[in-house]
């Protein structure tokens, strides 16, 4: 019964119909923090290396991409494997004109688990920096981040300009679009 309740609560998180059309990036409404039902939240933000939320970076400065899926209910949330929830476009970066620049990761690792559980009043947090940071390595394993992201190649610094990161995640057949604008000066 609790599993069905958790599925029902997560299904109420929202869908792409609730998110404004973001094809016109000059009028883009950012959708970093989305709360769609009591206790369910998706929070996407960019951070500097000090862990502070930041959307204005100096050229050559590192960008930390951070996504949190929070379960603030009194029941465990049962989800598909996180690799299915996150998809293959998570943390994608685009120029302001809409040209895809890339992702901070090179490979998304798939999970062999049948499901993922986010405990009551807990979160699943996923991070990946544009440039490698040993302090963020998953369990001290070089080039792995949040167990799901692997870096094979060094990333080039983003040149000065306006960018956005946009991707969709799927929570129990609902689609949530996360989008953040940022500047490199």
PDB file of C-alpha atoms in Angstrom:
ATOM      1  CA  UNK A   1       0.000   0.000   0.000  1.00  0.00           C
ATOM      2  CA  UNK A   2       2.816   2.410   0.883  1.00  0.00           C
ATOM      3  CA  UNK A   3       4.459   1.745  -2.503  1.00  0.00           C
ATOM      4  CA  UNK A   4       1.235   2.698  -4.311  1.00  0.00           C
ATOM      5  CA  UNK A   5       0.927   5.833  -2.168  1.00  0.00           C
ATOM      6  CA  UNK A   6       4.525   6.816  -3.007  1.00  0.00           C
ATOM      7  CA  UNK A   7       3.892   6.276  -6.731  1.00  0.00           C
ATOM      8  CA  UNK A   8       0.759   8.382  -6.532  1.00  0.00           C
ATOM      9  CA  UNK A   9       2.489  11.224  -4.732  1.00  0.00           C
ATOM     10  CA  UNK A  10       5.413  11.273  -7.147  1.00  0.00           C
ATOM     11  CA  UNK A  11       3.056  11.093 -10.124  1.00  0.00           C
ATOM     12  CA  UNK A  12       1.561  14.366  -8.924  1.00  0.00           C
ATOM     13  CA  UNK A  13       4.924  16.145  -9.252  1.00  0.00           C
ATOM     14  CA  UNK A  14       3.997  17.704 -12.585  1.00  0.00           C
ATOM     15  CA  UNK A  15       4.379  17.184 -16.253  1.00  0.00           C
ATOM     16  CA  UNK A  16       5.614  19.009 -19.289  1.00  0.00           C
ATOM     17  CA  UNK A  17       2.175  20.606 -19.741  1.00  0.00           C
ATOM     18  CA  UNK A  18       2.775  22.525 -16.493  1.00  0.00           C
ATOM     19  CA  UNK A  19       6.094  23.970 -17.699  1.00  0.00           C
ATOM     20  CA  UNK A  20       6.056  27.037 -19.948  1.00  0.00           C
ATOM     21  CA  UNK A  21       7.304  26.634 -23.525  1.00  0.00           C
ATOM     22  CA  UNK A  22      10.993  27.524 -23.426  1.00  0.00           C
ATOM     23  CA  UNK A  23      11.823  27.537 -27.124  1.00  0.00           C
ATOM     24  CA  UNK A  24      12.101  31.351 -27.096  1.00  0.00           C
ATOM     25  CA  UNK A  25      15.104  31.717 -24.822  1.00  0.00           C
ATOM     26  CA  UNK A  26      14.897  35.494 -24.690  1.00  0.00           C
ATOM     27  CA  UNK A  27      11.690  35.024 -22.688  1.00  0.00           C
ATOM     28  CA  UNK A  28      12.806  31.863 -20.897  1.00  0.00           C
ATOM     29  CA  UNK A  29      11.270  31.288 -17.501  1.00  0.00           C
ATOM     30  CA  UNK A  30      13.739  29.401 -15.370  1.00  0.00           C
ATOM     31  CA  UNK A  31      12.491  26.187 -13.884  1.00  0.00           C
ATOM     32  CA  UNK A  32      15.204  25.246 -11.446  1.00  0.00           C
ATOM     33  CA  UNK A  33      13.105  24.566  -8.381  1.00  0.00           C
ATOM     34  CA  UNK A  34       9.807  22.913  -9.082  1.00  0.00           C
ATOM     35  CA  UNK A  35       7.417  21.857  -6.363  1.00  0.00           C
ATOM     36  CA  UNK A  36       4.451  20.062  -7.841  1.00  0.00           C
ATOM     37  CA  UNK A  37       2.794  18.372  -4.891  1.00  0.00           C
ATOM     38  CA  UNK A  38       2.972  18.424  -1.159  1.00  0.00           C
ATOM     39  CA  UNK A  39       6.395  17.176  -0.178  1.00  0.00           C
ATOM     40  CA  UNK A  40       7.794  16.445  -3.666  1.00  0.00           C
ATOM     41  CA  UNK A  41      10.475  18.702  -5.115  1.00  0.00           C
ATOM     42  CA  UNK A  42      13.030  18.792  -7.910  1.00  0.00           C
ATOM     43  CA  UNK A  43      15.771  21.385  -7.508  1.00  0.00           C
ATOM     44  CA  UNK A  44      18.291  22.113 -10.266  1.00  0.00           C
ATOM     45  CA  UNK A  45      21.007  24.688  -9.712  1.00  0.00           C
ATOM     46  CA  UNK A  46      24.476  25.677 -10.776  1.00  0.00           C
ATOM     47  CA  UNK A  47      27.155  26.249  -8.168  1.00  0.00           C
ATOM     48  CA  UNK A  48      30.692  27.550  -7.951  1.00  0.00           C
ATOM     49  CA  UNK A  49      33.498  25.427  -6.481  1.00  0.00           C
ATOM     50  CA  UNK A  50      32.645  26.759  -3.009  1.00  0.00           C
ATOM     51  CA  UNK A  51      29.211  25.102  -3.272  1.00  0.00           C
ATOM     52  CA  UNK A  52      27.375  28.425  -3.534  1.00  0.00           C
ATOM     53  CA  UNK A  53      24.524  28.776  -6.021  1.00  0.00           C
ATOM     54  CA  UNK A  54      25.857  30.891  -8.897  1.00  0.00           C
ATOM     55  CA  UNK A  55      24.787  31.865 -12.434  1.00  0.00           C
ATOM     56  CA  UNK A  56      27.529  34.363 -13.299  1.00  0.00           C
ATOM     57  CA  UNK A  57      30.961  32.805 -13.877  1.00  0.00           C
ATOM     58  CA  UNK A  58      34.324  34.143 -14.990  1.00  0.00           C
ATOM     59  CA  UNK A  59      35.834  32.624 -18.108  1.00  0.00           C
ATOM     60  CA  UNK A  60      37.722  29.465 -17.111  1.00  0.00           C
ATOM     61  CA  UNK A  61      35.892  29.152 -13.789  1.00  0.00           C
ATOM     62  CA  UNK A  62      34.385  25.767 -12.942  1.00  0.00           C
ATOM     63  CA  UNK A  63      30.628  25.157 -12.960  1.00  0.00           C
ATOM     64  CA  UNK A  64      29.078  22.522 -10.710  1.00  0.00           C
ATOM     65  CA  UNK A  65      25.784  21.113 -12.000  1.00  0.00           C
ATOM     66  CA  UNK A  66      23.557  19.923  -9.136  1.00  0.00           C
ATOM     67  CA  UNK A  67      20.169  18.204  -9.229  1.00  0.00           C
ATOM     68  CA  UNK A  68      18.251  17.202  -6.117  1.00  0.00           C
ATOM     69  CA  UNK A  69      15.154  15.024  -6.042  1.00  0.00           C
ATOM     70  CA  UNK A  70      13.626  15.418  -2.610  1.00  0.00           C
ATOM     71  CA  UNK A  71      11.025  13.252  -0.896  1.00  0.00           C
ATOM     72  CA  UNK A  72       9.588  15.272   1.974  1.00  0.00           C
ATOM     73  CA  UNK A  73       6.774  12.823   2.700  1.00  0.00           C
ATOM     74  CA  UNK A  74       6.311  10.249   5.461  1.00  0.00           C
ATOM     75  CA  UNK A  75       6.572   7.379   2.944  1.00  0.00           C
ATOM     76  CA  UNK A  76       9.529   6.033   0.955  1.00  0.00           C
ATOM     77  CA  UNK A  77       9.478   7.070  -2.711  1.00  0.00           C
ATOM     78  CA  UNK A  78       9.996   4.170  -5.115  1.00  0.00           C
ATOM     79  CA  UNK A  79      11.436   5.237  -8.493  1.00  0.00           C
ATOM     80  CA  UNK A  80      12.758   3.547 -11.631  1.00  0.00           C
ATOM     81  CA  UNK A  81      16.569   3.303 -11.845  1.00  0.00           C
ATOM     82  CA  UNK A  82      18.064   6.802 -11.681  1.00  0.00           C
ATOM     83  CA  UNK A  83      19.654   6.328 -15.107  1.00  0.00           C
ATOM     84  CA  UNK A  84      16.083   6.135 -16.500  1.00  0.00           C
ATOM     85  CA  UNK A  85      14.886   9.091 -14.406  1.00  0.00           C
ATOM     86  CA  UNK A  86      17.796  11.318 -15.480  1.00  0.00           C
ATOM     87  CA  UNK A  87      17.977  10.298 -19.134  1.00  0.00           C
ATOM     88  CA  UNK A  88      20.836  11.022 -21.518  1.00  0.00           C
ATOM     89  CA  UNK A  89      20.560  14.815 -21.680  1.00  0.00           C
ATOM     90  CA  UNK A  90      20.949  15.633 -17.989  1.00  0.00           C
ATOM     91  CA  UNK A  91      22.995  18.830 -17.451  1.00  0.00           C
ATOM     92  CA  UNK A  92      23.122  19.595 -21.215  1.00  0.00           C
ATOM     93  CA  UNK A  93      24.571  23.031 -21.998  1.00  0.00           C
ATOM     94  CA  UNK A  94      23.436  25.187 -24.925  1.00  0.00           C
ATOM     95  CA  UNK A  95      24.518  28.527 -26.341  1.00  0.00           C
ATOM     96  CA  UNK A  96      21.899  31.242 -25.962  1.00  0.00           C
ATOM     97  CA  UNK A  97      21.085  30.729 -29.654  1.00  0.00           C
ATOM     98  CA  UNK A  98      20.190  27.081 -28.910  1.00  0.00           C
ATOM     99  CA  UNK A  99      23.314  25.287 -30.227  1.00  0.00           C
ATOM    100  CA  UNK A 100      24.168  22.281 -28.058  1.00  0.00           C
ATOM    101  CA  UNK A 101      27.612  22.740 -26.498  1.00  0.00           C
ATOM    102  CA  UNK A 102      27.758  19.460 -24.581  1.00  0.00           C
ATOM    103  CA  UNK A 103      27.512  17.994 -21.099  1.00  0.00           C
ATOM    104  CA  UNK A 104      29.930  18.031 -18.152  1.00  0.00           C
ATOM    105  CA  UNK A 105      30.024  14.205 -18.292  1.00  0.00           C
ATOM    106  CA  UNK A 106      31.059  11.824 -21.072  1.00  0.00           C
ATOM    107  CA  UNK A 107      29.194   8.647 -20.043  1.00  0.00           C
ATOM    108  CA  UNK A 108      26.072   8.050 -17.958  1.00  0.00           C
ATOM    109  CA  UNK A 109      26.419   4.805 -16.049  1.00  0.00           C
ATOM    110  CA  UNK A 110      23.341   2.587 -16.017  1.00  0.00           C
ATOM    111  CA  UNK A 111      22.059   0.929 -12.908  1.00  0.00           C
ATOM    112  CA  UNK A 112      21.339  -2.768 -12.641  1.00  0.00           C
ATOM    113  CA  UNK A 113      18.841  -2.151  -9.872  1.00  0.00           C
ATOM    114  CA  UNK A 114      15.165  -2.615 -10.593  1.00  0.00           C
ATOM    115  CA  UNK A 115      14.214   0.513  -8.664  1.00  0.00           C
ATOM    116  CA  UNK A 116      15.603   3.318  -6.547  1.00  0.00           C
ATOM    117  CA  UNK A 117      14.283   4.313  -3.143  1.00  0.00           C
ATOM    118  CA  UNK A 118      14.406   7.798  -1.673  1.00  0.00           C
ATOM    119  CA  UNK A 119      13.627   7.434   1.995  1.00  0.00           C
ATOM    120  CA  UNK A 120      11.176   9.540   3.944  1.00  0.00           C
ATOM    121  CA  UNK A 121      12.305  13.155   4.292  1.00  0.00           C
ATOM    122  CA  UNK A 122      15.422  12.400   2.232  1.00  0.00           C
ATOM    123  CA  UNK A 123      16.969  13.403  -1.075  1.00  0.00           C
ATOM    124  CA  UNK A 124      18.899  11.966  -3.956  1.00  0.00           C
ATOM    125  CA  UNK A 125      21.557  14.469  -5.075  1.00  0.00           C
ATOM    126  CA  UNK A 126      23.426  14.298  -8.375  1.00  0.00           C
ATOM    127  CA  UNK A 127      26.453  16.494  -9.085  1.00  0.00           C
ATOM    128  CA  UNK A 128      28.881  16.797 -11.948  1.00  0.00           C
ATOM    129  CA  UNK A 129      31.433  19.599 -12.456  1.00  0.00           C
ATOM    130  CA  UNK A 130      32.470  20.964 -15.840  1.00  0.00           C
ATOM    131  CA  UNK A 131      36.123  20.398 -14.839  1.00  0.00           C
ATOM    132  CA  UNK A 132      37.210  17.445 -12.682  1.00  0.00           C
ATOM    133  CA  UNK A 133      37.256  18.067  -8.925  1.00  0.00           C
ATOM    134  CA  UNK A 134      38.766  15.230  -6.870  1.00  0.00           C
ATOM    135  CA  UNK A 135      36.783  16.295  -3.792  1.00  0.00           C
ATOM    136  CA  UNK A 136      33.543  15.404  -5.650  1.00  0.00           C
ATOM    137  CA  UNK A 137      34.682  12.011  -6.988  1.00  0.00           C
ATOM    138  CA  UNK A 138      32.176   9.281  -6.188  1.00  0.00           C
ATOM    139  CA  UNK A 139      33.578   7.220  -3.296  1.00  0.00           C
ATOM    140  CA  UNK A 140      37.062   8.481  -4.198  1.00  0.00           C
ATOM    141  CA  UNK A 141      36.900   6.867  -7.650  1.00  0.00           C
ATOM    142  CA  UNK A 142      38.623   9.110 -10.167  1.00  0.00           C
ATOM    143  CA  UNK A 143      36.429  10.775 -12.814  1.00  0.00           C
ATOM    144  CA  UNK A 144      33.147   9.328 -11.402  1.00  0.00           C
ATOM    145  CA  UNK A 145      30.451  11.626 -10.022  1.00  0.00           C
ATOM    146  CA  UNK A 146      27.307  10.712  -8.073  1.00  0.00           C
ATOM    147  CA  UNK A 147      27.803   7.112  -9.183  1.00  0.00           C
ATOM    148  CA  UNK A 148      26.182   7.929 -12.553  1.00  0.00           C
ATOM    149  CA  UNK A 149      28.521  10.282 -14.413  1.00  0.00           C
ATOM    150  CA  UNK A 150      31.948   9.447 -15.818  1.00  0.00           C
ATOM    151  CA  UNK A 151      34.427  11.838 -17.424  1.00  0.00           C
ATOM    152  CA  UNK A 152      36.840  10.464 -20.029  1.00  0.00           C
ATOM    153  CA  UNK A 153      38.106  13.726 -21.497  1.00  0.00           C
ATOM    154  CA  UNK A 154      39.000  17.141 -20.120  1.00  0.00           C
ATOM    155  CA  UNK A 155      36.454  19.823 -20.957  1.00  0.00           C
ATOM    156  CA  UNK A 156      37.487  23.077 -22.605  1.00  0.00           C
ATOM    157  CA  UNK A 157      36.517  26.260 -20.769  1.00  0.00           C
ATOM    158  CA  UNK A 158      33.320  27.817 -22.060  1.00  0.00           C
ATOM    159  CA  UNK A 159      34.050  31.095 -23.852  1.00  0.00           C
ATOM    160  CA  UNK A 160      32.438  34.346 -22.720  1.00  0.00           C
ATOM    161  CA  UNK A 161      28.744  34.501 -23.502  1.00  0.00           C
ATOM    162  CA  UNK A 162      25.238  33.590 -22.430  1.00  0.00           C
ATOM    163  CA  UNK A 163      24.277  29.942 -21.999  1.00  0.00           C
ATOM    164  CA  UNK A 164      21.582  27.769 -20.540  1.00  0.00           C
ATOM    165  CA  UNK A 165      21.425  24.238 -19.234  1.00  0.00           C
ATOM    166  CA  UNK A 166      18.186  22.428 -19.979  1.00  0.00           C
ATOM    167  CA  UNK A 167      17.048  18.829 -19.707  1.00  0.00           C
ATOM    168  CA  UNK A 168      14.038  16.733 -18.815  1.00  0.00           C
ATOM    169  CA  UNK A 169      13.734  14.143 -16.084  1.00  0.00           C
ATOM    170  CA  UNK A 170      10.996  11.548 -15.802  1.00  0.00           C
ATOM    171  CA  UNK A 171       9.352  10.827 -12.478  1.00  0.00           C
ATOM    172  CA  UNK A 172       6.814   8.015 -12.790  1.00  0.00           C
ATOM    173  CA  UNK A 173       5.711   8.816 -16.330  1.00  0.00           C
ATOM    174  CA  UNK A 174       5.675  12.585 -15.690  1.00  0.00           C
ATOM    175  CA  UNK A 175       8.177  14.835 -17.441  1.00  0.00           C
ATOM    176  CA  UNK A 176       9.774  17.762 -15.625  1.00  0.00           C
ATOM    177  CA  UNK A 177      11.900  20.258 -17.560  1.00  0.00           C
ATOM    178  CA  UNK A 178      14.779  21.813 -15.644  1.00  0.00           C
ATOM    179  CA  UNK A 179      16.356  24.954 -17.083  1.00  0.00           C
ATOM    180  CA  UNK A 180      18.891  27.503 -15.843  1.00  0.00           C
ATOM    181  CA  UNK A 181      20.440  30.478 -17.660  1.00  0.00           C
ATOM    182  CA  UNK A 182      24.045  31.408 -16.864  1.00  0.00           C
ATOM    183  CA  UNK A 183      26.693  33.833 -18.086  1.00  0.00           C
ATOM    184  CA  UNK A 184      30.421  33.473 -18.660  1.00  0.00           C
ATOM    185  CA  UNK A 185      32.163  36.867 -18.395  1.00  0.00           C
TER     186      UNK A 185
END
